[in-house]
Amino acid sequence: MAENNTENKEGKKSLNFIESFIEQDIKEGKNGGKVHTRFPPEPNGYLHIGHAKSICLNFGIAENYHGLCNLRFDDTNPVKEDTEYVDSIKEDVKWLGFNWAGEPHFASDYFDQLYEFAVKLIKKGKAYVCEQSPEQMREYKGSPTEPGKESPWRNRLVEENLDLFLRMKNGEFEDGKYLLRAKIDMASPNMHMRDPILYRIKHAEHHRTGNKWCIYPMYDFAHGQSDFFEGITHSLCTLEFEVHRPLYNWFLDQLTEDDYRPRQIEFARLNLTYTIMSKRKLLQLVQEKRVSGWDDPRMPTISGLRRRGYTPESIRNFSEKIGVAKRDGFINVALLEHSIREDLNKRANRVMGVLDPLKLVITNYDAIADEYVNAVNNPEDESKGTRKVPFSNELYIEREDFMENPPKKFFRLSPGIEVRLRYAYFVKCNSVVKDAEGNITEIHCTYDPESKGGKSPDGRKVKATLHWVSAKHAINTEVRLYERLFNIEDPSGDKSGKDFLEFLNEDSLEVISNAKLEPVILEAKAGEQFQFERKGYYCVDKDSTSNNPVFNRTVTLKDSWEKVKGQ
Ligand code: ATP
Ligand code: MG
C-alpha cells in the first residue's frame, strides 16, 4: 500500500511519487528549479503523529532538494484557536529537528490581502452577499448526483454587494446574518464549486488580530492564496483536499495573471491501528479528563510521545519507513513501537529495576560486607562504559522470577535450583518464608563465592539469569505502565457509527508505587531513557522530584513487528 523509498539495484533510493513530481518540475526548470514547501497546521489543538508524518515529509523534501519549508498557521477560525497551540506546535516542530524558513507565517497576516481580493471578486461579479440560513444553504446545495439551486441573492447588484460586504466588515450585523459567497456553478459535479462561502461574520476576538476583524475568511478561501502569497512551489496535502484543488485554482485564476501556481500534490493521511487521530476527539479526551492532558503519555500527540520516551529520530525513521501512499489505509502501531525499540536499543543505558519486588536473602553472605559489581551500560555501545552496582546480602528480585512449585518448563528460580544473578553470583534457593496467609515474603538462598561476576567456576551451567537490586541501596520508584488507549484496531467509530469512547481501554494505565531501582537512576534527568534489563524501555517523567523519581514505560522489550511483518 505504501510507496516506500526502497533502494534500487545501484543502491540509490527510488523515488516516491511526490519526489518524482518534484524532480520532474526541477528538470523542466519550473519556478527556477526552486523547491519551497510548507507545513500548515491550524492552531486548534496539539500536533499528533499524523502531523509528524506531514512535517517529516514537507521539511524532509525541502532539505533533500536544498529548498525551504515554511511553518504557516492556518488561523482563520478564532473561536477554536489559541496561542497555547501556536507555541506547542512550534516546540514540536523544533523538537522533531526541523527549522522553518524565516519567521513563522500566519494566514491572519493575509487578512487585509484576502479582504481586498474578496472585494475584487465582487467587482468582477464573481462573489455575492447571501442571506440564506444554513438549512436553506444545505437544501439548495443539491447532492453529488443532483445539481443544486441558485440562491435568490445570487444576482444582487455589484454596488449592493460592495456596500453590504463593507458593512459586514464594519460590524453592523450580527453573526450569521450575511455570508459572502463565490459565484461559480451550482450545477458543478464538484460540490466544492457550488458557490462556496468565502467570508462569515464572527464577532470573536482573534489570538493575533484581536478585535480588528469581525468577518473571517473560510479555510478554503485562505489556504490556496496563502500558498500563493508565500511562493510555495509544492503544496503537499492529504487526499481529502484533492476535490478542493479546482477551487483553489479557480480563485488564483481570478486573482492573478501570473503563470505561477503552487502545485498541489495529495497523499494519504496516516492512520494508525489502536489510535485516534482526530483533533476534535483528542480534545474531547483532554476536556473530559479521560487522560491527564495533551501530553499524557498514552496520547498520540507529539508531546505525549515525547513524554512517553519517544525520540525525534525514532519518529523520523518511522515516517521514512512508512513512505507515502496514494490511498488511505492503516499502519500497524507495532511498527511505531518497533522504531522506538530500535532507536533506544542503541541509545539507552541499561539499569536493573525490579517492578514487583520479592526479597531474596543470601544466608551465607556477610550482612555488613557490601560490594560493588561491574555492569555494562550498553552492550550495543562500548563507549558508554560500565558502572558499579551495589550488592549485599538482601536483594529484590522480580516476583514472577520465582515459583515454589514450578511447572516443567519454568527455568527460573525455585527451591533447589541455581540461577545467575546478573553481573554478580550464582545463587541457589534453599527455603522460603511465608506470612500467616501463606504468601511468600522471602526466599532464602546461598551463593557461590567462586562465581564472582556471574561466571561459572567449574563449567556447571544455570538456565536463567535474573536481574536484581540490593534492598538497602534500592531507590523506591513510581513506575507508570501504559497500554494502548483503545481496545480495537479502528476505534474512530467512523465505520461502525459508534462513539469512539466505547472503545477506550479502561486499563491503559497501571501505576506501580514501589518499584526498586539501582541508585544510579538518581542522577538521571527528566526525559532520560533507560532499558530496565529484561523489562523494557523507561524514561524519567517530568513529575519526578529528586527524591521521588517517576518513570514512564515507553515500550516493553517484546517486539511484535517482526511477527506482523512475517504474516
Ligand atoms: P482539522 O480537521 O482540524 O483540519 P487536521 O488534522 O487536518 O485537522 P491541520 O492542522 O489542518 O489538522 O493539519 C496540518 C497539516 O497536517 C495538514 O497539511 C494536514 O494535511 C496534515 N495532516 C493532518 N493529519 C494528518 C495525518 N493523519 N497524516 C498525514 N498528514 C496529516
Ligand atoms: Mg486540516
Coordinates of C-alpha atoms and ligand atoms in Angstrom, one line a residue:
M1 CA 0.0 0.0 0.0
A2 CA 2.7 2.5 1.0
E3 CA 5.1 3.5 -1.7
N4 CA 8.3 3.0 0.3
N5 CA 11.6 4.5 -0.5
T6 CA 13.4 1.3 -1.3
E7 CA 16.9 1.0 -2.6
N8 CA 17.2 0.1 -6.2
K9 CA 19.9 -2.0 -7.8
E10 CA 22.5 0.7 -7.9
G11 CA 22.0 1.3 -4.2
K12 CA 20.2 4.5 -4.9
K13 CA 16.9 5.3 -3.3
S14 CA 14.0 5.0 -5.6
L15 CA 11.7 8.0 -5.6
N16 CA 8.2 8.1 -4.2
F17 CA 5.5 9.7 -6.3
I18 CA 5.9 13.1 -4.7
E19 CA 9.6 13.2 -5.3
S20 CA 9.1 12.1 -8.9
F21 CA 6.8 15.0 -9.5
I22 CA 9.2 17.4 -7.9
E23 CA 12.2 16.1 -9.8
Q24 CA 10.3 16.4 -13.0
D25 CA 9.4 20.0 -12.1
I26 CA 13.1 20.8 -11.4
K27 CA 14.1 19.2 -14.6
E28 CA 11.7 21.3 -16.5
G29 CA 13.0 24.4 -14.8
K30 CA 9.7 25.3 -13.2
N31 CA 9.9 28.0 -10.5
G32 CA 13.6 28.5 -11.5
G33 CA 14.3 25.0 -10.2
K34 CA 13.4 26.0 -6.6
V35 CA 11.5 23.9 -4.1
H36 CA 9.5 25.6 -1.4
T37 CA 7.1 23.6 0.8
R38 CA 5.1 24.5 3.9
F39 CA 3.6 22.8 6.9
P40 CA 0.2 24.5 7.5
P41 CA -1.4 23.5 10.8
E42 CA -4.5 25.1 12.2
P43 CA -3.6 26.1 15.8
N44 CA -6.7 24.4 17.3
G45 CA -5.0 21.5 19.1
Y46 CA -1.7 19.8 19.7
L47 CA 0.1 18.0 16.9
H48 CA -0.1 14.3 16.6
I49 CA 1.8 11.5 14.9
G50 CA -0.1 12.1 11.7
H51 CA 1.1 15.7 11.6
A52 CA 4.6 14.4 12.4
K53 CA 4.3 12.4 9.1
S54 CA 3.4 15.6 7.3
I55 CA 6.2 17.6 9.0
C56 CA 8.8 15.0 8.1
L57 CA 7.5 14.9 4.5
N58 CA 7.4 18.7 4.0
F59 CA 10.6 19.6 5.8
G60 CA 12.4 16.5 4.6
I61 CA 11.6 17.3 0.9
A62 CA 12.8 20.9 1.4
E63 CA 16.1 19.6 2.9
N64 CA 16.6 17.0 0.2
Y65 CA 16.2 19.5 -2.6
H66 CA 18.1 22.3 -1.0
G67 CA 14.8 24.3 -0.7
L68 CA 12.9 25.9 2.1
C69 CA 9.9 25.0 4.2
N70 CA 7.6 27.5 5.8
L71 CA 5.7 27.0 9.0
R72 CA 2.3 28.6 8.4
F73 CA -0.6 28.7 10.9
D74 CA -3.9 28.5 9.1
D75 CA -5.6 30.6 11.8
T76 CA -8.9 31.5 10.2
N77 CA -11.2 30.3 12.9
P78 CA -10.7 32.5 16.0
V79 CA -13.2 30.6 18.1
K80 CA -11.2 27.4 18.2
E81 CA -7.7 28.7 18.0
D82 CA -5.3 29.8 20.7
T83 CA -1.6 30.9 21.2
E84 CA -1.1 27.9 23.6
Y85 CA -1.5 25.7 20.4
V86 CA 0.8 28.0 18.4
D87 CA 3.5 27.7 21.0
S88 CA 3.2 23.9 21.3
I89 CA 3.3 23.5 17.5
K90 CA 6.5 25.5 17.2
E91 CA 8.0 23.5 20.1
D92 CA 7.0 20.1 18.5
V93 CA 8.4 21.0 15.0
K94 CA 11.7 22.1 16.5
W95 CA 11.9 19.0 18.7
L96 CA 11.4 16.8 15.7
G97 CA 14.6 18.5 14.4
F98 CA 13.3 20.9 11.7
N99 CA 13.8 24.6 11.1
W100 CA 11.3 26.6 9.2
A101 CA 12.3 29.4 6.8
G102 CA 12.4 32.8 8.4
E103 CA 9.7 33.6 10.9
P104 CA 6.5 31.6 11.2
H105 CA 3.7 32.7 8.9
F106 CA 0.1 33.1 9.7
A107 CA -2.9 33.1 7.4
S108 CA -4.0 36.1 9.6
D109 CA -1.1 38.0 8.2
Y110 CA -3.0 38.0 4.9
F111 CA -6.4 39.1 6.2
D112 CA -6.0 42.5 4.5
Q113 CA -4.9 41.0 1.2
L114 CA -7.7 38.4 1.4
Y115 CA -10.3 41.1 2.1
E116 CA -9.0 43.1 -0.9
F117 CA -9.2 40.1 -3.0
A118 CA -12.8 39.4 -1.9
V119 CA -13.7 43.0 -3.0
K120 CA -12.0 42.3 -6.3
L121 CA -14.2 39.2 -6.8
I122 CA -17.3 41.2 -6.0
K123 CA -16.3 43.9 -8.5
K124 CA -15.8 41.2 -11.1
G125 CA -19.3 39.8 -10.4
K126 CA -17.8 36.7 -9.0
A127 CA -19.0 36.9 -5.4
Y128 CA -22.2 38.0 -3.7
V129 CA -23.6 38.6 -0.3
C130 CA -26.1 35.8 0.6
E131 CA -28.8 35.7 3.3
Q132 CA -29.6 32.1 3.3
S133 CA -29.7 30.2 6.6
P134 CA -27.5 27.1 7.0
E135 CA -30.6 25.0 6.5
Q136 CA -31.6 26.8 3.3
M137 CA -28.0 26.5 2.0
R138 CA -28.0 22.8 2.6
E139 CA -31.3 22.4 0.8
Y140 CA -30.1 24.5 -2.2
K141 CA -26.7 22.7 -2.3
G142 CA -28.1 19.6 -4.0
S143 CA -26.2 16.3 -3.8
P144 CA -23.4 14.8 -5.7
T145 CA -26.0 13.2 -8.0
E146 CA -28.3 16.2 -8.2
P147 CA -27.5 19.8 -9.2
G148 CA -28.1 22.5 -6.7
K149 CA -30.4 25.5 -7.0
E150 CA -29.2 29.1 -7.2
S151 CA -29.6 31.3 -4.1
P152 CA -32.2 34.1 -4.5
W153 CA -29.5 36.6 -3.5
R154 CA -27.1 35.4 -6.2
N155 CA -27.9 38.2 -8.6
R156 CA -27.6 41.2 -6.3
L157 CA -26.1 44.2 -8.0
V158 CA -22.3 44.7 -7.5
E159 CA -22.9 48.0 -5.7
E160 CA -25.2 46.4 -3.2
N161 CA -22.8 43.6 -2.6
L162 CA -19.9 46.0 -2.1
D163 CA -22.0 48.0 0.4
L164 CA -23.2 45.0 2.3
F165 CA -19.7 43.5 2.5
L166 CA -18.2 46.7 3.8
R167 CA -20.9 46.9 6.4
M168 CA -20.3 43.3 7.4
K169 CA -16.7 44.2 7.9
N170 CA -17.7 47.3 9.9
G171 CA -19.6 45.2 12.4
E172 CA -23.1 46.4 11.5
F173 CA -24.6 42.9 11.5
E174 CA -24.9 40.0 14.0
D175 CA -23.2 36.6 13.4
G176 CA -24.8 34.6 10.7
K177 CA -26.9 37.3 9.1
Y178 CA -24.9 37.5 5.9
L179 CA -22.3 35.5 4.1
L180 CA -20.0 36.3 1.2
R181 CA -20.1 33.5 -1.4
A182 CA -18.3 32.9 -4.6
K183 CA -20.4 32.8 -7.7
I184 CA -19.2 29.7 -9.5
D185 CA -21.6 27.0 -10.6
M186 CA -24.5 25.5 -8.6
A187 CA -24.6 22.6 -11.0
S188 CA -21.0 21.6 -10.9
P189 CA -20.4 17.9 -10.3
N190 CA -17.8 19.1 -7.7
M191 CA -19.8 20.1 -4.6
H192 CA -17.0 22.5 -3.6
M193 CA -17.6 24.6 -6.7
R194 CA -21.3 25.2 -5.8
D195 CA -20.9 28.8 -4.6
P196 CA -18.7 28.1 -1.6
I197 CA -18.7 30.5 1.3
L198 CA -15.8 33.0 1.4
Y199 CA -16.5 35.0 4.5
R200 CA -18.7 34.7 7.5
I201 CA -19.5 37.2 10.3
K202 CA -17.9 36.2 13.7
H203 CA -17.8 38.7 16.5
A204 CA -14.9 36.9 18.1
E205 CA -11.5 38.0 19.3
H206 CA -8.7 36.5 17.3
H207 CA -5.5 35.4 19.1
R208 CA -3.4 37.6 16.8
T209 CA -5.6 40.3 15.2
G210 CA -7.6 41.0 18.4
N211 CA -10.9 42.7 17.6
K212 CA -9.8 44.2 14.3
W213 CA -12.0 41.8 12.3
C214 CA -15.5 40.6 12.8
I215 CA -15.6 38.8 9.5
Y216 CA -13.2 35.9 8.9
P217 CA -12.3 34.1 5.6
M218 CA -13.1 30.4 5.3
Y219 CA -10.2 28.0 5.3
D220 CA -10.7 27.2 1.6
F221 CA -10.5 30.9 0.7
A222 CA -7.4 31.5 2.7
H223 CA -5.4 28.3 2.2
G224 CA -4.6 28.3 -1.5
Q225 CA -4.0 32.0 -1.6
S226 CA -1.6 31.8 1.4
D227 CA 0.4 29.2 -0.5
F228 CA 0.4 31.7 -3.5
F229 CA 1.4 34.7 -1.4
E230 CA 4.3 32.8 0.1
G231 CA 5.6 31.5 -3.2
I232 CA 5.1 27.8 -2.3
T233 CA 6.1 25.6 -5.2
H234 CA 4.8 22.3 -3.9
S235 CA 1.7 22.2 -1.7
L236 CA 1.6 18.8 -0.1
C237 CA -1.7 17.9 1.5
T238 CA -3.9 15.0 2.4
L239 CA -6.2 13.3 0.0
E240 CA -9.4 14.9 1.1
F241 CA -8.1 18.2 -0.5
E242 CA -8.0 16.7 -4.0
V243 CA -11.5 17.8 -4.6
H244 CA -10.7 21.3 -3.3
R245 CA -7.9 21.7 -5.8
P246 CA -10.1 23.1 -8.7
L247 CA -11.5 25.7 -6.3
Y248 CA -8.0 26.9 -5.2
N249 CA -7.1 27.1 -8.9
W250 CA -10.3 29.0 -9.7
F251 CA -9.5 31.6 -7.0
L252 CA -6.0 32.1 -8.4
D253 CA -7.3 32.3 -11.9
Q254 CA -9.5 35.2 -10.8
L255 CA -6.7 36.8 -8.7
T256 CA -3.7 36.8 -10.9
E257 CA -2.4 37.0 -14.5
D258 CA 0.7 35.3 -13.3
D259 CA 1.6 31.8 -14.6
Y260 CA 3.0 30.7 -11.3
R261 CA 0.8 28.3 -9.3
P262 CA 1.7 26.2 -6.2
R263 CA 1.5 22.6 -7.3
Q264 CA -0.8 20.7 -5.0
I265 CA 0.1 17.0 -4.5
E266 CA -2.1 14.8 -2.4
F267 CA -1.0 11.9 -0.2
A268 CA -2.9 9.6 2.1
R269 CA -3.3 10.6 5.7
L270 CA -1.6 8.4 8.2
N271 CA -3.9 6.2 10.2
L272 CA -2.5 4.0 13.0
T273 CA -4.2 1.0 14.5
Y274 CA -5.5 1.4 18.0
T275 CA -5.1 5.1 17.7
I276 CA -7.4 8.1 17.4
M277 CA -6.1 10.8 15.0
S278 CA -8.9 13.4 15.0
K279 CA -8.0 16.6 16.8
R280 CA -11.6 17.0 17.9
K281 CA -11.7 13.7 19.6
L282 CA -8.3 14.2 21.2
L283 CA -9.5 17.5 22.5
Q284 CA -12.6 15.7 23.9
L285 CA -10.3 13.2 25.7
V286 CA -8.5 16.1 27.3
Q287 CA -11.5 18.1 28.2
E288 CA -13.4 15.2 29.7
K289 CA -10.2 14.3 31.7
R290 CA -10.0 10.8 30.3
V291 CA -6.3 11.4 30.0
S292 CA -4.1 13.8 32.1
G293 CA -3.6 16.3 29.3
W294 CA -2.4 16.7 25.7
D295 CA 0.9 15.3 26.8
D296 CA -0.5 12.3 28.6
P297 CA 2.0 9.5 27.5
R298 CA -0.9 7.5 26.1
M299 CA -1.8 10.2 23.7
P300 CA -0.7 10.0 20.0
T301 CA 0.3 13.7 20.3
I302 CA 4.0 14.6 19.7
S303 CA 4.1 16.0 23.2
G304 CA 2.6 12.7 24.5
L305 CA 5.1 10.6 22.6
R306 CA 7.9 12.8 23.8
R307 CA 6.8 12.4 27.4
R308 CA 6.4 8.6 26.8
G309 CA 10.1 8.5 25.9
Y310 CA 10.0 8.5 22.1
T311 CA 12.9 10.2 20.4
P312 CA 12.7 12.5 17.4
E313 CA 14.9 10.1 15.5
S314 CA 12.5 7.2 16.1
I315 CA 9.6 9.2 14.8
R316 CA 11.6 10.4 11.7
N317 CA 12.7 6.8 11.0
F318 CA 9.1 5.6 11.3
S319 CA 7.9 8.3 8.9
E320 CA 10.6 7.3 6.4
K321 CA 9.7 3.7 6.7
I322 CA 6.0 4.1 6.1
G323 CA 6.7 6.2 3.0
V324 CA 3.9 8.0 1.3
A325 CA 0.7 6.3 0.0
K326 CA -1.9 7.4 -2.5
R327 CA -4.7 5.5 -0.9
D328 CA -5.9 5.6 2.7
G329 CA -5.1 2.7 4.9
F330 CA -3.9 1.7 8.3
I331 CA -0.3 1.4 9.5
N332 CA 0.2 -1.1 12.3
V333 CA 1.1 0.7 15.5
A334 CA 3.6 -2.1 16.1
L335 CA 5.8 -0.5 13.5
L336 CA 6.0 2.7 15.5
E337 CA 6.8 0.7 18.6
H338 CA 9.5 -1.2 16.6
S339 CA 11.1 2.2 15.6
I340 CA 11.5 3.3 19.2
R341 CA 12.8 0.0 20.3
E342 CA 15.4 0.0 17.5
D343 CA 16.5 3.5 18.5
L344 CA 16.6 3.1 22.2
N345 CA 18.4 -0.2 21.9
K346 CA 21.3 1.8 20.6
R347 CA 20.9 4.8 22.8
A348 CA 19.5 3.8 26.2
N349 CA 21.8 2.8 29.1
R350 CA 20.8 -0.4 30.9
V351 CA 19.9 -0.5 34.5
M352 CA 18.4 -3.1 36.8
G353 CA 14.9 -2.4 38.1
V354 CA 12.5 -4.7 39.9
L355 CA 8.9 -3.8 39.3
D356 CA 7.3 -6.4 41.6
P357 CA 9.8 -6.9 44.3
L358 CA 10.3 -10.1 46.3
K359 CA 13.0 -10.2 48.9
L360 CA 15.9 -12.6 48.4
V361 CA 18.2 -13.2 51.4
I362 CA 21.6 -14.7 50.9
T363 CA 22.2 -16.5 54.1
N364 CA 25.9 -17.2 53.7
Y365 CA 26.8 -13.6 52.6
D366 CA 28.2 -11.3 55.2
A367 CA 25.4 -8.9 56.2
I368 CA 27.7 -5.9 56.6
A369 CA 30.1 -6.6 53.7
D370 CA 28.6 -4.8 50.7
E371 CA 30.4 -4.9 47.5
Y372 CA 30.1 -3.3 44.0
V373 CA 29.9 -5.4 40.9
N374 CA 30.7 -4.1 37.4
A375 CA 27.9 -3.8 35.0
V376 CA 27.9 -2.9 31.3
N377 CA 25.9 0.3 30.5
N378 CA 25.1 -0.6 26.9
P379 CA 26.2 -3.7 25.1
E380 CA 25.5 -2.0 21.8
D381 CA 27.8 0.8 22.5
E382 CA 31.1 0.2 24.2
S383 CA 31.8 3.9 24.7
K384 CA 29.1 4.1 27.3
G385 CA 31.4 2.2 29.7
T386 CA 30.5 0.4 32.8
R387 CA 29.1 1.3 36.3
K388 CA 29.3 -0.1 39.8
V389 CA 26.2 -1.7 41.2
P390 CA 25.9 -2.3 44.9
F391 CA 25.4 -5.9 46.0
S392 CA 24.5 -7.1 49.5
N393 CA 23.0 -10.0 51.4
E394 CA 19.4 -8.8 50.9
L395 CA 18.2 -8.2 47.4
Y396 CA 15.0 -7.8 45.5
I397 CA 14.2 -9.9 42.5
E398 CA 11.1 -10.0 40.3
R399 CA 8.2 -11.9 42.0
E400 CA 7.5 -13.7 38.7
D401 CA 11.1 -15.0 38.6
F402 CA 10.3 -17.4 41.5
M403 CA 8.0 -20.3 41.7
E404 CA 7.7 -22.6 44.7
N405 CA 6.1 -25.4 42.7
P406 CA 7.2 -24.7 39.1
P407 CA 5.8 -26.5 36.1
K408 CA 8.3 -28.4 33.9
K409 CA 9.3 -25.5 31.6
F410 CA 9.9 -23.0 34.3
F411 CA 13.7 -22.4 34.3
R412 CA 14.0 -19.5 36.7
L413 CA 14.4 -19.7 40.5
S414 CA 12.7 -22.4 42.6
P415 CA 13.6 -24.5 45.6
G416 CA 16.8 -26.5 44.9
I417 CA 17.5 -24.6 41.7
E418 CA 20.6 -22.5 41.0
V419 CA 20.4 -19.3 38.8
R420 CA 22.8 -16.5 37.9
L421 CA 22.3 -13.0 39.4
R422 CA 23.3 -10.8 36.5
Y423 CA 26.9 -9.5 36.9
A424 CA 27.1 -10.9 40.5
Y425 CA 27.0 -14.6 41.6
F426 CA 25.3 -17.9 41.2
V427 CA 22.7 -18.4 44.0
K428 CA 20.7 -21.5 44.9
C429 CA 17.3 -21.4 46.7
N430 CA 17.1 -23.4 49.9
S431 CA 13.9 -22.3 51.5
V432 CA 11.0 -19.8 51.5
V433 CA 9.5 -17.7 54.3
K434 CA 5.7 -17.2 54.3
D435 CA 3.3 -14.9 56.1
A436 CA 0.2 -16.0 58.0
E437 CA -1.8 -16.1 54.8
G438 CA 0.7 -18.3 53.1
N439 CA 2.2 -15.7 50.8
I440 CA 5.8 -15.9 50.1
T441 CA 7.6 -13.0 51.8
E442 CA 11.3 -14.0 51.4
I443 CA 13.3 -16.6 49.7
H444 CA 16.5 -17.8 51.2
C445 CA 19.5 -18.7 49.1
T446 CA 23.1 -19.4 49.4
Y447 CA 25.7 -18.0 47.0
D448 CA 28.8 -19.5 45.5
P449 CA 31.7 -17.0 46.2
E450 CA 33.6 -18.6 43.4
S451 CA 31.1 -17.5 40.8
K452 CA 32.0 -13.8 41.1
G453 CA 30.9 -11.7 38.1
G454 CA 28.3 -14.3 37.4
K455 CA 30.9 -16.6 35.9
S456 CA 30.6 -20.3 36.3
P457 CA 33.6 -21.5 38.5
D458 CA 33.7 -25.1 37.1
G459 CA 31.8 -25.2 33.9
R460 CA 28.5 -26.0 35.6
K461 CA 25.5 -24.3 33.9
V462 CA 22.5 -22.5 35.1
K463 CA 19.4 -22.0 33.0
A464 CA 18.5 -18.4 33.9
T465 CA 20.0 -15.0 34.6
L466 CA 17.9 -12.8 36.8
H467 CA 18.1 -9.0 37.4
W468 CA 18.1 -7.8 41.0
V469 CA 18.5 -4.7 43.1
S470 CA 20.2 -4.6 46.5
A471 CA 17.5 -3.9 49.1
K472 CA 19.2 -1.4 51.3
H473 CA 20.5 0.6 48.3
A474 CA 17.3 0.4 46.2
I475 CA 15.6 3.6 45.2
N476 CA 11.9 3.3 45.7
T477 CA 10.3 4.5 42.5
E478 CA 6.9 5.1 40.9
V479 CA 6.6 3.4 37.5
R480 CA 3.7 4.1 35.2
L481 CA 2.9 1.3 32.8
Y482 CA 0.9 2.2 29.7
E483 CA -1.2 0.0 27.4
R484 CA -2.9 1.1 24.3
L485 CA -5.6 3.7 24.9
F486 CA -8.1 1.9 22.7
N487 CA -9.2 -1.7 22.5
I488 CA -9.8 -2.1 18.8
E489 CA -7.8 -1.5 15.7
D490 CA -10.1 1.2 14.3
P491 CA -11.5 3.0 17.3
S492 CA -12.7 6.0 15.3
G493 CA -16.2 4.7 15.1
D494 CA -16.3 6.2 11.6
K495 CA -17.3 2.9 10.0
S496 CA -19.5 1.4 12.8
G497 CA -21.2 4.7 13.7
K498 CA -20.3 4.1 17.3
D499 CA -18.9 6.6 19.8
F500 CA -15.1 6.2 20.0
L501 CA -15.3 6.4 23.8
E502 CA -16.9 3.0 23.8
F503 CA -13.5 1.6 22.7
L504 CA -11.5 3.3 25.4
N505 CA -9.3 0.8 27.2
E506 CA -10.1 1.3 30.9
D507 CA -6.9 -0.5 31.9
S508 CA -4.5 1.6 29.8
L509 CA -2.6 2.9 32.9
E510 CA -1.2 0.9 35.8
V511 CA 0.8 2.7 38.5
I512 CA 3.4 0.8 40.4
S513 CA 4.4 2.8 43.5
N514 CA 7.1 0.6 45.0
A515 CA 9.4 -0.4 42.1
K516 CA 13.1 -0.8 43.2
L517 CA 15.8 0.7 41.1
E518 CA 19.6 0.9 41.1
P519 CA 20.8 4.1 42.8
V520 CA 22.4 5.3 39.6
I521 CA 19.0 6.5 38.4
L522 CA 19.1 9.3 40.9
E523 CA 21.5 11.0 38.5
A524 CA 19.0 10.8 35.6
K525 CA 17.5 13.9 34.2
A526 CA 13.8 14.4 33.1
G527 CA 13.2 12.7 29.8
E528 CA 16.3 10.4 30.0
Q529 CA 15.7 6.9 28.7
F530 CA 16.8 3.6 30.1
Q531 CA 16.4 0.0 29.4
F532 CA 15.3 -1.8 32.6
E533 CA 17.0 -5.1 31.9
R534 CA 14.5 -7.8 30.8
K535 CA 11.6 -5.4 31.3
G536 CA 11.5 -2.8 28.6
Y537 CA 12.4 0.9 27.9
Y538 CA 11.5 3.5 30.5
C539 CA 12.1 7.2 30.8
V540 CA 12.1 9.8 33.6
D541 CA 8.8 11.6 33.8
K542 CA 8.5 15.3 34.4
D543 CA 6.6 14.6 37.6
S544 CA 9.9 13.3 39.2
T545 CA 11.5 15.1 42.1
S546 CA 15.0 14.5 43.3
N547 CA 13.9 12.1 46.0
N548 CA 10.8 10.6 44.2
P549 CA 11.6 9.5 40.7
V550 CA 8.8 8.7 38.4
F551 CA 9.3 6.6 35.3
N552 CA 7.1 6.0 32.2
R553 CA 7.3 2.8 30.4
T554 CA 7.9 3.7 26.8
V555 CA 7.6 0.1 25.4
T556 CA 8.2 -3.4 26.5
L557 CA 11.1 -5.4 25.0
K558 CA 9.0 -7.8 23.1
D559 CA 8.7 -6.7 19.5
S560 CA 5.6 -7.9 17.7
W561 CA 6.6 -6.1 14.5
E562 CA 8.8 -8.9 13.0
K563 CA 5.9 -11.3 13.6
V564 CA 3.4 -8.9 12.0
K565 CA 5.7 -8.4 9.0
G566 CA 6.2 -12.1 8.5
Q567 CA 2.5 -12.7 8.2
Ligands
ATP1 P1 -8.6 19.6 11.1 O1 -9.7 18.6 11.0 O2 -8.6 20.4 12.3 O3 -8.3 20.3 9.8 P2 -6.1 18.3 10.6 O4 -5.6 17.0 11.3 O5 -6.2 18.3 9.1 O6 -7.4 18.6 11.4 P3 -4.4 20.6 10.4 O7 -3.9 21.4 11.4 O8 -5.2 21.2 9.3 O9 -5.2 19.4 11.1 O10 -3.2 19.7 9.7 C1 -2.0 20.3 9.3 C2 -1.3 19.5 8.3 O11 -1.1 18.2 8.7 C3 -2.2 19.4 7.0 O12 -1.4 19.7 5.9 C4 -2.7 18.0 7.0 O13 -2.9 17.6 5.8 C5 -1.6 17.3 7.8 N1 -2.2 16.1 8.5 C6 -3.1 16.1 9.4 N2 -3.4 14.9 9.8 C7 -2.6 14.1 9.1 C8 -2.4 12.7 9.1 N3 -3.1 11.9 9.9 N4 -1.5 12.2 8.3 C9 -0.7 13.0 7.5 N5 -0.9 14.3 7.5 C10 -1.8 14.9 8.3
MG2 MG -6.9 20.3 8.2

